[in-house]
Short mmCIF file of C-alpha atoms in Angstrom, two decimals:
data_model
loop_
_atom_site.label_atom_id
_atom_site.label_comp_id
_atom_site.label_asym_id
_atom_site.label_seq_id
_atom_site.Cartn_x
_atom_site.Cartn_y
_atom_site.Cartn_z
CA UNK I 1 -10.28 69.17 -33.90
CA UNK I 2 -11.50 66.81 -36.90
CA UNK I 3 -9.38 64.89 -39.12
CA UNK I 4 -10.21 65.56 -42.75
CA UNK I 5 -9.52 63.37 -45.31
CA UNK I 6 -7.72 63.86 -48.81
CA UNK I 7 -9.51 62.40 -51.72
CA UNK I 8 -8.98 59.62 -53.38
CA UNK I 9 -8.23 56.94 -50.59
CA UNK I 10 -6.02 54.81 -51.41
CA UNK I 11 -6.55 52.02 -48.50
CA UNK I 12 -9.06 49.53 -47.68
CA UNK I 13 -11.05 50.66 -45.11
CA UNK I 14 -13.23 53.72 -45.89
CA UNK I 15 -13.72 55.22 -42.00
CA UNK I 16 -15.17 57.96 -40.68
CA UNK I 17 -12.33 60.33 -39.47
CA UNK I 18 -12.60 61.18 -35.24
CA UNK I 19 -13.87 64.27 -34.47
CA UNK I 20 -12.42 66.20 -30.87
CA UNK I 21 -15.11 69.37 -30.38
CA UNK I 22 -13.51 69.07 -26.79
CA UNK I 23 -9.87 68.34 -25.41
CA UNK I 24 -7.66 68.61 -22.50
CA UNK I 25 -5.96 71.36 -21.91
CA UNK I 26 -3.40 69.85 -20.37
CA UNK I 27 -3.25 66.00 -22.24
CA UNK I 28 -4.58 67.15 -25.68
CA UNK I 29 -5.79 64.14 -27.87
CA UNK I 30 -3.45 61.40 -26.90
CA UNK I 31 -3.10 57.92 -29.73
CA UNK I 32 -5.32 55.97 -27.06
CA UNK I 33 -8.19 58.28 -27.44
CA UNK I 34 -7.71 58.90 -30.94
CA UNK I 35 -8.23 54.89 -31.44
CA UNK I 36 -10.67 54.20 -29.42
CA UNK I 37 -12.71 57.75 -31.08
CA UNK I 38 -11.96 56.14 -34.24
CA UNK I 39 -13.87 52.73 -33.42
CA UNK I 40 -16.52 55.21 -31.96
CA UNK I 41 -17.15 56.89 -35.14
CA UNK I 42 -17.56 53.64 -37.48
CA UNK I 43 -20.38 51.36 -35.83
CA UNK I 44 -20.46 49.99 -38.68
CA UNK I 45 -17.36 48.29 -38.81
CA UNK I 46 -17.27 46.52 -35.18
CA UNK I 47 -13.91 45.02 -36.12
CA UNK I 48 -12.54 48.35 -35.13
CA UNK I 49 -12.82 47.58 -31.65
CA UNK I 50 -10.14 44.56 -32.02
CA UNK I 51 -7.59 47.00 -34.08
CA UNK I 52 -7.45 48.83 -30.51
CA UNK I 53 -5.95 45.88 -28.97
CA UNK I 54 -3.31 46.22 -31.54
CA UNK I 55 -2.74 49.24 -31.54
CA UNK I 56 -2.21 49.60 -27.65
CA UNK I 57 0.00 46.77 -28.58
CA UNK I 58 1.83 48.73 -30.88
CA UNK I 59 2.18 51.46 -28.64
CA UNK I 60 3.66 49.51 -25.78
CA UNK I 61 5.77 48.64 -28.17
CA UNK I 62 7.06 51.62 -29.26
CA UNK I 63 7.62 53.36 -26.10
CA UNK I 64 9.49 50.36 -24.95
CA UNK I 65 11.79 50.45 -27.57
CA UNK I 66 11.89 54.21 -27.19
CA UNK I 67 13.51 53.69 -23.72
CA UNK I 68 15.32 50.59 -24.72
CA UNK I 69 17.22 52.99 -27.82
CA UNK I 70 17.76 56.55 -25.07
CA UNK I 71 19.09 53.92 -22.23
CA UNK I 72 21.47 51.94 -24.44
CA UNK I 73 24.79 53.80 -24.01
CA UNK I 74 24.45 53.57 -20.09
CA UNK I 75 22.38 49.46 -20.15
CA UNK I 76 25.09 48.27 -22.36
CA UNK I 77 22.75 47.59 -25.35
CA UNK I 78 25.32 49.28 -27.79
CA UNK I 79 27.86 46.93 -30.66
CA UNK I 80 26.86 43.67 -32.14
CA UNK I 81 24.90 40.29 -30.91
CA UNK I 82 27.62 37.58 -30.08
CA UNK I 83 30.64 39.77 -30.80
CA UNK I 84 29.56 39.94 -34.71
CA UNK I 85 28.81 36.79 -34.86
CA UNK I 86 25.05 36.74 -35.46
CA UNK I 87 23.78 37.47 -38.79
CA UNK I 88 20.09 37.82 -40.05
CA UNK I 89 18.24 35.92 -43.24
CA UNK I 90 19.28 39.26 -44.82
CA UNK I 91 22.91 37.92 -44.70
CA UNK I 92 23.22 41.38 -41.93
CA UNK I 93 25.22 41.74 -38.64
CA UNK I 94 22.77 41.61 -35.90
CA UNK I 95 22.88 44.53 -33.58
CA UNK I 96 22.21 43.69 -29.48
CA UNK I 97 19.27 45.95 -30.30
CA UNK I 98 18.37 44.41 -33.34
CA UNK I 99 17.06 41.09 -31.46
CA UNK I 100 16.19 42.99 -27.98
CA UNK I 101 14.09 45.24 -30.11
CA UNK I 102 12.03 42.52 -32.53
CA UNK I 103 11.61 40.20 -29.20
CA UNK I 104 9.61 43.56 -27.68
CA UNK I 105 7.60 44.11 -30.60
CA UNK I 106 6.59 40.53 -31.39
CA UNK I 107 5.33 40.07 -27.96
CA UNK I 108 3.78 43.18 -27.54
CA UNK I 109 1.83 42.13 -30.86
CA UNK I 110 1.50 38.54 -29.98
CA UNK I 111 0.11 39.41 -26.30
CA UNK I 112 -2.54 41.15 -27.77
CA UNK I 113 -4.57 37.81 -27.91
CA UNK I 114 -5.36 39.27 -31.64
CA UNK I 115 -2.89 38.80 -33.99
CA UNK I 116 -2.81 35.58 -36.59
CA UNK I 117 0.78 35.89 -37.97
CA UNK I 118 3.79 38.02 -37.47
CA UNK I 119 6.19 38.81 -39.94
CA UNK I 120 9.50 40.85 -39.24
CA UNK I 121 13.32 41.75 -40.72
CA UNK I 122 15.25 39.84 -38.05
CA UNK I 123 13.14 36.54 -38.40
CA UNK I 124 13.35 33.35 -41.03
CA UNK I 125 11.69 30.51 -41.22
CA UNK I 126 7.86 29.72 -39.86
CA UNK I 127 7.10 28.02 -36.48
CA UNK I 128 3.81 27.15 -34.66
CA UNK I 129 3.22 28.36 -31.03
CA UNK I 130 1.98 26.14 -28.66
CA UNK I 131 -1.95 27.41 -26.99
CA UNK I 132 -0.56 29.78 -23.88
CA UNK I 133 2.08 31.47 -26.00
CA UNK I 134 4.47 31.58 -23.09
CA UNK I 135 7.09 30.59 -25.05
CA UNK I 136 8.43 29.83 -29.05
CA UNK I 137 9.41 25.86 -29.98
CA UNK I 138 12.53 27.94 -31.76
CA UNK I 139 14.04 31.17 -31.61
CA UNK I 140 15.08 32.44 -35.47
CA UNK I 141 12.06 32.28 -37.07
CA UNK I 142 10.59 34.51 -40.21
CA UNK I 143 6.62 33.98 -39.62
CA UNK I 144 5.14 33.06 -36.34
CA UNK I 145 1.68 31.60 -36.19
CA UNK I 146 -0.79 31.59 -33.44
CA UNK I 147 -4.06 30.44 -34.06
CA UNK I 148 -7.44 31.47 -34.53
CA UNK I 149 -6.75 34.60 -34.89
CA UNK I 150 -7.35 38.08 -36.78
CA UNK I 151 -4.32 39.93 -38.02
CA UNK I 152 -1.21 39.81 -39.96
CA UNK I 153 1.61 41.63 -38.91
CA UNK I 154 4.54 42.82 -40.38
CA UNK I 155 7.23 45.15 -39.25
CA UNK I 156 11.00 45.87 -38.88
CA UNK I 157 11.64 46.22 -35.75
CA UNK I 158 14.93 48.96 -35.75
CA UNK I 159 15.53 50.49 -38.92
CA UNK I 160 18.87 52.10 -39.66
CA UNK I 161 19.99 50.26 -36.49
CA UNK I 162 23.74 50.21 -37.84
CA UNK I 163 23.73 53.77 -37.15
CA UNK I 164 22.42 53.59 -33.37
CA UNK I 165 25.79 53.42 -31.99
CA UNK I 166 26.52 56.84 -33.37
CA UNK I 167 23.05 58.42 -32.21
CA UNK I 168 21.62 58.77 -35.23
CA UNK I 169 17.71 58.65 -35.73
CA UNK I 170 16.18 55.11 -35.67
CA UNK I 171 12.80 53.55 -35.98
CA UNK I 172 9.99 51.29 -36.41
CA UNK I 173 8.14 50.72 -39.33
CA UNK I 174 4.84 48.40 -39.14
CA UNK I 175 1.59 47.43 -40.90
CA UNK I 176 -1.27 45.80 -40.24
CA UNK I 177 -3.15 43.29 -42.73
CA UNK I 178 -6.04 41.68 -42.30
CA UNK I 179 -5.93 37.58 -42.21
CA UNK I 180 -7.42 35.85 -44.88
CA UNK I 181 -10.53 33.57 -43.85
CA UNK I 182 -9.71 29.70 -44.13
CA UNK I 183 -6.86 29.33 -42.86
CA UNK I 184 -6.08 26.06 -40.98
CA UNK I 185 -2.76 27.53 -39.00
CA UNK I 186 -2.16 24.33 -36.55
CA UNK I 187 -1.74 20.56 -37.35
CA UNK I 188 -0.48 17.16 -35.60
CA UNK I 189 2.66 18.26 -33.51
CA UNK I 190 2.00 21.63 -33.56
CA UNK I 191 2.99 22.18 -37.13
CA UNK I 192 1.79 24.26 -39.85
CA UNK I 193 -0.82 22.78 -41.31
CA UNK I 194 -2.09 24.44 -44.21
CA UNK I 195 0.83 26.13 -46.31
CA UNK I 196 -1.18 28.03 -47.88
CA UNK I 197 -1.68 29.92 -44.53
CA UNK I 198 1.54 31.29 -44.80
CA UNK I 199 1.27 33.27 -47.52
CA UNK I 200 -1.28 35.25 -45.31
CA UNK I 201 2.14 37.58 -45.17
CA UNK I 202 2.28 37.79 -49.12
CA UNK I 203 -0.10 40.46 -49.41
CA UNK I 204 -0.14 44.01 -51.36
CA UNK I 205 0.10 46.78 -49.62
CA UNK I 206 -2.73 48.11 -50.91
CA UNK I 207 -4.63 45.27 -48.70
CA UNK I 208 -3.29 46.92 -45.45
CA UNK I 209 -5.80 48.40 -43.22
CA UNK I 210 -3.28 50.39 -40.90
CA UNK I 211 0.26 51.53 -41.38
CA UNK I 212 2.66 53.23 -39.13
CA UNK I 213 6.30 54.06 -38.18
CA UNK I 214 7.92 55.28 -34.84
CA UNK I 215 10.78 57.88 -35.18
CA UNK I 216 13.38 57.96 -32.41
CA UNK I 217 15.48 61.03 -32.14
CA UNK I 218 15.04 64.19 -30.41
CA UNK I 219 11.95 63.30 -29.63
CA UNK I 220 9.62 60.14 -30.40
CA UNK I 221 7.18 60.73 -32.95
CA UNK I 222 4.69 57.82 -33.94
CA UNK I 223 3.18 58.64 -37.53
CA UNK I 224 0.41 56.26 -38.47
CA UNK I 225 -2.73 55.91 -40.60
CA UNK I 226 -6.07 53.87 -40.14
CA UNK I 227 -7.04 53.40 -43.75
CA UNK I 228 -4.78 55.15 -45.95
CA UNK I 229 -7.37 58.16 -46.35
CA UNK I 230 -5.34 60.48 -43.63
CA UNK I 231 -2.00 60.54 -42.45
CA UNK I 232 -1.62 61.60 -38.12
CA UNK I 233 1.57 62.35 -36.20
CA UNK I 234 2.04 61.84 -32.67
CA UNK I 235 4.80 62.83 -30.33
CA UNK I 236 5.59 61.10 -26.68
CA UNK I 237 5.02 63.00 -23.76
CA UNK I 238 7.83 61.08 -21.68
CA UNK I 239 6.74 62.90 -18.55
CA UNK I 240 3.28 61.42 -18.98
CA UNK I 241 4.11 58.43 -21.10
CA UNK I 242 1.33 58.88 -23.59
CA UNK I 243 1.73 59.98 -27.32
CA UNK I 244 0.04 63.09 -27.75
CA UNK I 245 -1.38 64.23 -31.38
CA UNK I 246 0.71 67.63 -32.32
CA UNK I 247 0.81 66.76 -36.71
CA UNK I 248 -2.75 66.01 -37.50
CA UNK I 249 -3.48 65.50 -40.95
CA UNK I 250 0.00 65.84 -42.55
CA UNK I 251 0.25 66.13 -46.10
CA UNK I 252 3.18 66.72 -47.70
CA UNK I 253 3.81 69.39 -50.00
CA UNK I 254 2.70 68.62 -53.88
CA UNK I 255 6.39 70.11 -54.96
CA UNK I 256 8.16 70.24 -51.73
CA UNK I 257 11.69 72.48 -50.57
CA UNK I 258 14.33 71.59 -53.11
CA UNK I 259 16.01 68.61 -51.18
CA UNK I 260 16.84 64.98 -52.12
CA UNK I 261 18.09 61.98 -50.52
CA UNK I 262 19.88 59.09 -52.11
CA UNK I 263 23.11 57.54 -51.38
CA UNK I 264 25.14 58.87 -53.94
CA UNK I 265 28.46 56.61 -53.06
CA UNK I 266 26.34 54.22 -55.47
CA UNK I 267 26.12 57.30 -58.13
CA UNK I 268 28.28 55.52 -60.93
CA UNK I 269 26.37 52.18 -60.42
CA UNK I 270 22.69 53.94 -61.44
CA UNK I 271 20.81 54.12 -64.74
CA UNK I 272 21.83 56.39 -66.96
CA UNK I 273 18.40 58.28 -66.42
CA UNK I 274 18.51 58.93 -62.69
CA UNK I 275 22.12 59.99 -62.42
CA UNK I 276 20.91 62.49 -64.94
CA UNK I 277 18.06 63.95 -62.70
CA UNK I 278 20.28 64.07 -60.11
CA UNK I 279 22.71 66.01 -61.89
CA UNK I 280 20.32 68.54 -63.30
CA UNK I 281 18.30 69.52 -59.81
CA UNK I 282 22.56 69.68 -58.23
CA UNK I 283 22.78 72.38 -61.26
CA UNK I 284 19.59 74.20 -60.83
CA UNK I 285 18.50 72.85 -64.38
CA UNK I 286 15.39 70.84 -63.03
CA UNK I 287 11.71 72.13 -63.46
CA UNK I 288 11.85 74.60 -60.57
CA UNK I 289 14.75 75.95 -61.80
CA UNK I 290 16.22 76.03 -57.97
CA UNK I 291 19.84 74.02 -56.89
CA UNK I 292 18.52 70.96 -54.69
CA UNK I 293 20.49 70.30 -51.64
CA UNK I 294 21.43 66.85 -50.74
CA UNK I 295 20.40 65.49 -47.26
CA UNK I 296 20.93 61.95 -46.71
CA UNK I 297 20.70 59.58 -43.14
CA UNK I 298 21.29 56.42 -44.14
CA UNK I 299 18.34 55.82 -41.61
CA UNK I 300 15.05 55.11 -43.88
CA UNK I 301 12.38 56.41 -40.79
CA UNK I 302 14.21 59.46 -40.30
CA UNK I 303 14.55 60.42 -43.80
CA UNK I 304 10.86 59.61 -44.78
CA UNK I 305 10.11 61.79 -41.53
CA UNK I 306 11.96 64.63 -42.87
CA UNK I 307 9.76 64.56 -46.51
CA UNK I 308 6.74 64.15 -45.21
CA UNK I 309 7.06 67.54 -43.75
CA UNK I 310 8.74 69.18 -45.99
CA UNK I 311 8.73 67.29 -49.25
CA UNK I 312 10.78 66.56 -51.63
CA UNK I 313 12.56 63.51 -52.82
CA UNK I 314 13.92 60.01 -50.76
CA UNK I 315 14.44 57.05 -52.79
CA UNK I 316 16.83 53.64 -52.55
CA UNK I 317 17.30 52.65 -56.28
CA UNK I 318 18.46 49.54 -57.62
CA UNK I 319 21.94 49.61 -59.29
CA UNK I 320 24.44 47.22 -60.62
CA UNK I 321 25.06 45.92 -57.61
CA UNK I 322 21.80 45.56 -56.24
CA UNK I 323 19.61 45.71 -59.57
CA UNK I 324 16.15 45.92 -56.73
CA UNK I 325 17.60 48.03 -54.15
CA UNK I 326 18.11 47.30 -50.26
CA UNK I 327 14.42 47.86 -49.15
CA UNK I 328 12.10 44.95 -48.40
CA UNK I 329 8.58 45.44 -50.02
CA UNK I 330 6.23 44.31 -47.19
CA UNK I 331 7.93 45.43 -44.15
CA UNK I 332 9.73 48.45 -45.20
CA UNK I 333 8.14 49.57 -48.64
CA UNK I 334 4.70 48.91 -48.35
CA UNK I 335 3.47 50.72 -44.93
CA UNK I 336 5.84 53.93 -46.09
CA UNK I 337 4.11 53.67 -48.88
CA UNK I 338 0.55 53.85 -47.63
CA UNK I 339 1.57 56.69 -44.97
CA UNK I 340 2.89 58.82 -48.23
CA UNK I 341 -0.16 58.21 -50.02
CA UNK I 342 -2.12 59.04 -47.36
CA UNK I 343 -0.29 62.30 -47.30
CA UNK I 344 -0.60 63.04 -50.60
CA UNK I 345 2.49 61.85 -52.09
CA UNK I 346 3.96 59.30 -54.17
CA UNK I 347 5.36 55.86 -53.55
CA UNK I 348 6.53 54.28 -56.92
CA UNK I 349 9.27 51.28 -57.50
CA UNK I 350 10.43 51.37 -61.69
CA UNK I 351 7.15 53.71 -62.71
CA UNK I 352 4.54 51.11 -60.76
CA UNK I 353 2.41 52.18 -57.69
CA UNK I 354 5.03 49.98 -54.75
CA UNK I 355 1.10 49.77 -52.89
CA UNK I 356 0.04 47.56 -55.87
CA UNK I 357 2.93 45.24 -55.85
CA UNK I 358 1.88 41.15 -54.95
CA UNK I 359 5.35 40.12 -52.82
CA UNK I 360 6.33 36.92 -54.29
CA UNK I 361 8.65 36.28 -50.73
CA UNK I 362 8.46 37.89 -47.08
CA UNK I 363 12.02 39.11 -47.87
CA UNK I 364 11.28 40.61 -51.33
CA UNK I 365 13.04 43.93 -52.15
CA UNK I 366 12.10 46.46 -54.65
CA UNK I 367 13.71 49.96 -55.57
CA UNK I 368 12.10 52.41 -54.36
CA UNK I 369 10.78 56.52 -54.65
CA UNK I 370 8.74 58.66 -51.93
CA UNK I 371 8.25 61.96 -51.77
CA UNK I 372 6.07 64.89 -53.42
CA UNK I 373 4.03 64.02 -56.16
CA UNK I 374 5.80 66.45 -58.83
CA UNK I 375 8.87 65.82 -57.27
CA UNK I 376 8.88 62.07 -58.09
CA UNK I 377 7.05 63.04 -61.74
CA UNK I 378 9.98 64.64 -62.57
CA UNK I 379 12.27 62.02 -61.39
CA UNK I 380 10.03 59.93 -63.78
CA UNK I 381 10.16 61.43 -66.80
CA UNK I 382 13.80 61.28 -67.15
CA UNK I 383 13.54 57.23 -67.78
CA UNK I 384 11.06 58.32 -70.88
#
């Protein structure tokens, strides 16, 4: 098995793609071995060998929360933190999950010995760790900064967690950056020191070297990409615990099934231009001359998950209520972004490229478009 890549790339690293002339029959190619091939194949680039760390990270991770989501009926994980009563910087009810969940991730991440800042949905406002990183100085933070390290996390930890009560599809979306150099992270009292360190997070997504989400549903699918120049899907063997390559090199459809997802209970709030698309693919009146068919989570992983196999059309658009949407740019936005590209597709917020986008705040949020490449076109050419 070899993982090709799809020209151009649109990420920063330009890696030689694993090759598997051998497997096991009973294991296949699990994520660990596809890593740790990866670093194999690019000598070249010994920094490799460190993205392993965080990637095991990521995977402990993910399987955690995997169980955490499947157990929560019977654990008592289900209804809100504090009765209701604890809200996010997004001005958002906190789920139990919602803070279980980031608290998993951000140590998994932070044990790793190899990351320089995190960066996640359910955090606000930066704090310094002191050297042994047993234990935060305070709890609600947006950036946490450890120091002397490589990487720059980002991530929301549950997405479409509102909906977990109800067993509906969750997930985790993440990317990786790479720290700038320079940075002075730690100062007298164990302060941030240099300012300018923070804005380590602020960073295109075009600058991220490895992007990834983890579905939870039926089964737990990880879908990740090293690069941006291919996009691989893994699913959990629960039995053996190990995620186990069954999509390699997904690419999603240039003009995928007829389907699009929206929320249309915001219908009379859009432009004049998209309620007009959506009208005219509803009548059959669109390019491909075929009636679309609406399907619509309200859970962003699960609905990307759905067009990256079969194609199509996702998007959260601003409106008059929310003239730049409800998705955050570097936590949401940005990775999905470099997984569709990866695949082929296209990831656009008002006509611009969302991958070339400089976040102004960690909690930026931009409208947004994924899906197949003529698919979104068309959307496009409406607003001309």
């Amino acid at each position: 098995m070899v993982a090709t890549a799809p020209a151009p790339t649109t990420g920063k690293l330009d890696l030689v793609e694993p090759v598997f002339p051998e497997q096991c029959e009973y294991c296949g190619v699990t994520l660990s071995r596809y890593v740790l091939e990866m670093a194999r194949a690019n000598p070249d680039k010994p920094d490799l060998v460190e993205l392993v760390s965080v990637m095991t990270s990521v995977e402990r991770g993910c399987k955690t929360i995997s169980n955490l989501v499947r157990r929560s009926p019977m654990s008592g994980l289900t209804g809100l933190e504090d009765g209701g009563g604890s809200i996010n910087v997004q001005g958002e009810e906190q789920k139990k999950l919602d803070v279980i969940t980031n608290t998993v991730l951000k140590n998994a991440l932070k044990f790793s010995g190899k990351m320089g800042v995190l960066a996640s949905e359910e955090e606000d406002a930066p704090v310094g760790l002191d050297d042994d990183a047993e234990e935060l100085y305070e709890w609600n933070k947006e950036v946490v900064v450890e120091e002397g390290q490589k990487y720059v996390a980002v991530f929301d930890p549950l997405d479409g967690s509102s909906n977990v009560d109800a067993n509906i599809p969750t997930g985790t979306i993440f990317g990786i950056f790479e720290e700038p150099e320079g940075c002075t992270v730690m100062g007298d009292n164990d302060e941030v020191a240099d300012k300018d360190c923070l804005s380590a997070t602020l960073q295109s997504g075009n600058k991220l070297v490895v992007a990834g989400y983890c579905l939870y549903s039926a089964a737990t699918e990880l879908v990740m990409s090293f690069g941006g120049k291919t996009c691989q899907g893994f699913t959990l063997d629960e039995q053996v615990g190990e995620f186990i390559l069954t999509k390699p090199n997904m690419q999603i459809p240039k003009r995928g099934k007829p389907i699009y997802s929206v929320n249309e209970a915001n219908r009379w709030d859009w432009e004049a231009p998209l309620r007009d698309y959506i009208t005219a693919i509803q009548k059959g009146e669109g390019e491909t001359g075929k009636q679309y068919t609406a399907r619509y989570l309200g859970s962003m992983v699960g609905d990307i998950h759905r067009t990256l196999l079969y194609g199509g059309i996702f998007g959260y658009p601003g409106d008059a209520k929310n003239p730049n949407g409800k998705l955050r740019l570097l936590y949401e936005a940005a990775p999905i972004a470099f997984l569709m590209e990866a695949a082929g597709g296209t990831a656009e917020s008002s006509g611009t490229r969302i991958l070339d986008i400089e976040p102004t705040n960690v909690h930026q949020r931009v409208p947004c478009f994924f899906g197949s490449a003529d698919d979104v076109a068309e959307m496009r050419s409406y607003y001309k």
